[in-house]
Amino acid sequence: MSNYEVKKINAMSIVKNFPIVFGILGAVIGIFTFFLFPTEIARNLSFGARLLSWLIFVILYTLIMVAGLMLISWLYNWVVGKVGGVVIGLEQTED
C-alpha cells in the first residue's frame, strides 16, 4: 500500500467540474420548490413568474455553492500549509 498526502486543492478544478453538479441539483430543488410542492408565495405566482423564479434560483444556487467551495478549498490550502495534508493510502488492484 502506498501513502499519498493531499497538500493542495486546485481551485480551477472545482470551478470546472462542480457548477454542472450544482446546476442540476439546483434545478431539481427548484422544480420541487416552485412547481411540485410550491411555497405559499410561489403558489400565488403565474407560470411565467414561477419559471423566471426557478431560473434565478438555479443560477444563484450554483453561484453561491461554487463560491462556498472556493472558500473551503482556500481554507483547506491555508490549513494544510500550517499543519500538513490528509494522508490517503492507495492500493493497486488487478482488473
CSV table of C-alpha atoms in Angstrom, one decimal:
chain,number,residue,atom,x,y,z
A,1,MET,CA,0.0,0.0,0.0
A,2,SER,CA,1.3,3.4,-0.9
A,3,ASN,CA,0.5,6.5,1.1
A,4,TYR,CA,0.0,9.9,-0.6
A,5,GLU,CA,-0.6,13.3,1.0
A,6,VAL,CA,-3.1,15.8,-0.3
A,7,LYS,CA,-1.2,19.1,0.1
A,8,LYS,CA,-3.3,21.4,-2.2
A,9,ILE,CA,-6.6,21.6,-3.9
A,10,ASN,CA,-6.6,23.2,-7.3
A,11,ALA,CA,-9.5,25.8,-7.3
A,12,MET,CA,-9.8,25.7,-11.1
A,13,SER,CA,-10.7,22.0,-11.0
A,14,ILE,CA,-13.6,23.0,-8.7
A,15,VAL,CA,-14.7,25.8,-10.9
A,16,LYS,CA,-14.6,23.5,-14.0
A,17,ASN,CA,-16.5,20.5,-12.5
A,18,PHE,CA,-18.8,21.4,-9.7
A,19,PRO,CA,-21.0,24.1,-11.4
A,20,ILE,CA,-22.6,21.4,-13.5
A,21,VAL,CA,-23.4,19.2,-10.5
A,22,PHE,CA,-24.8,22.2,-8.5
A,23,GLY,CA,-26.8,23.4,-11.5
A,24,ILE,CA,-28.5,20.1,-11.8
A,25,LEU,CA,-29.1,19.9,-8.1
A,26,GLY,CA,-30.4,23.4,-8.0
A,27,ALA,CA,-32.8,22.7,-10.9
A,28,VAL,CA,-34.2,19.7,-9.1
A,29,ILE,CA,-34.6,21.6,-5.9
A,30,GLY,CA,-36.2,24.5,-7.7
A,31,ILE,CA,-38.7,22.2,-9.5
A,32,PHE,CA,-39.9,20.9,-6.1
A,33,THR,CA,-39.9,24.4,-4.6
A,34,PHE,CA,-41.7,26.2,-7.4
A,35,PHE,CA,-43.8,23.6,-9.2
A,36,LEU,CA,-44.4,20.3,-7.4
A,37,PHE,CA,-44.7,21.5,-3.8
A,38,PRO,CA,-44.9,25.3,-4.1
A,39,THR,CA,-44.5,27.5,-1.1
A,40,GLU,CA,-47.3,29.9,-0.2
A,41,ILE,CA,-45.6,32.8,-2.1
A,42,ALA,CA,-44.8,30.6,-5.2
A,43,ARG,CA,-48.4,29.3,-5.3
A,44,ASN,CA,-49.7,32.8,-5.9
A,45,LEU,CA,-47.3,33.4,-8.9
A,46,SER,CA,-48.2,32.9,-12.6
A,47,PHE,CA,-46.5,30.2,-14.5
A,48,GLY,CA,-44.1,32.7,-16.2
A,49,ALA,CA,-43.2,34.2,-12.9
A,50,ARG,CA,-42.6,30.7,-11.4
A,51,LEU,CA,-40.4,29.8,-14.4
A,52,LEU,CA,-38.4,33.0,-14.0
A,53,SER,CA,-38.1,32.5,-10.2
A,54,TRP,CA,-36.9,28.9,-10.9
A,55,LEU,CA,-34.2,30.1,-13.3
A,56,ILE,CA,-33.0,32.8,-11.0
A,57,PHE,CA,-32.9,30.3,-8.1
A,58,VAL,CA,-30.8,27.8,-10.2
A,59,ILE,CA,-28.3,30.5,-11.1
A,60,LEU,CA,-28.0,31.9,-7.6
A,61,TYR,CA,-27.8,28.4,-6.0
A,62,THR,CA,-25.0,27.4,-8.4
A,63,LEU,CA,-23.0,30.6,-7.8
A,64,ILE,CA,-23.4,30.5,-4.0
A,65,MET,CA,-22.4,26.8,-3.8
A,66,VAL,CA,-19.3,27.3,-6.1
A,67,ALA,CA,-18.2,30.4,-4.1
A,68,GLY,CA,-18.6,28.3,-0.9
A,69,LEU,CA,-16.4,25.5,-2.4
A,70,MET,CA,-13.8,28.0,-3.4
A,71,LEU,CA,-13.7,29.4,0.1
A,72,ILE,CA,-13.4,25.8,1.5
A,73,SER,CA,-10.6,25.0,-0.9
A,74,TRP,CA,-8.7,28.2,0.0
A,75,LEU,CA,-9.2,27.4,3.7
A,76,TYR,CA,-8.0,23.8,3.2
A,77,ASN,CA,-4.9,25.0,1.4
A,78,TRP,CA,-4.2,27.5,4.2
A,79,VAL,CA,-4.6,24.9,7.0
A,80,VAL,CA,-2.5,22.4,5.1
A,81,GLY,CA,0.3,24.9,4.9
A,82,LYS,CA,0.2,25.1,8.7
A,83,VAL,CA,-0.3,21.6,9.9
A,84,GLY,CA,0.0,19.2,6.9
A,85,GLY,CA,-2.3,17.5,4.5
A,86,VAL,CA,-4.6,14.5,4.5
A,87,VAL,CA,-2.8,11.2,4.0
A,88,ILE,CA,-4.5,8.7,1.8
A,89,GLY,CA,-3.5,5.1,1.4
A,90,LEU,CA,-3.8,3.7,-2.2
A,91,GLU,CA,-3.6,0.1,-3.2
A,92,GLN,CA,-3.3,-1.0,-6.8
A,93,THR,CA,-5.8,-3.7,-7.9
A,94,GLU,CA,-5.8,-6.1,-10.9
A,95,ASP,CA,-8.6,-5.8,-13.4
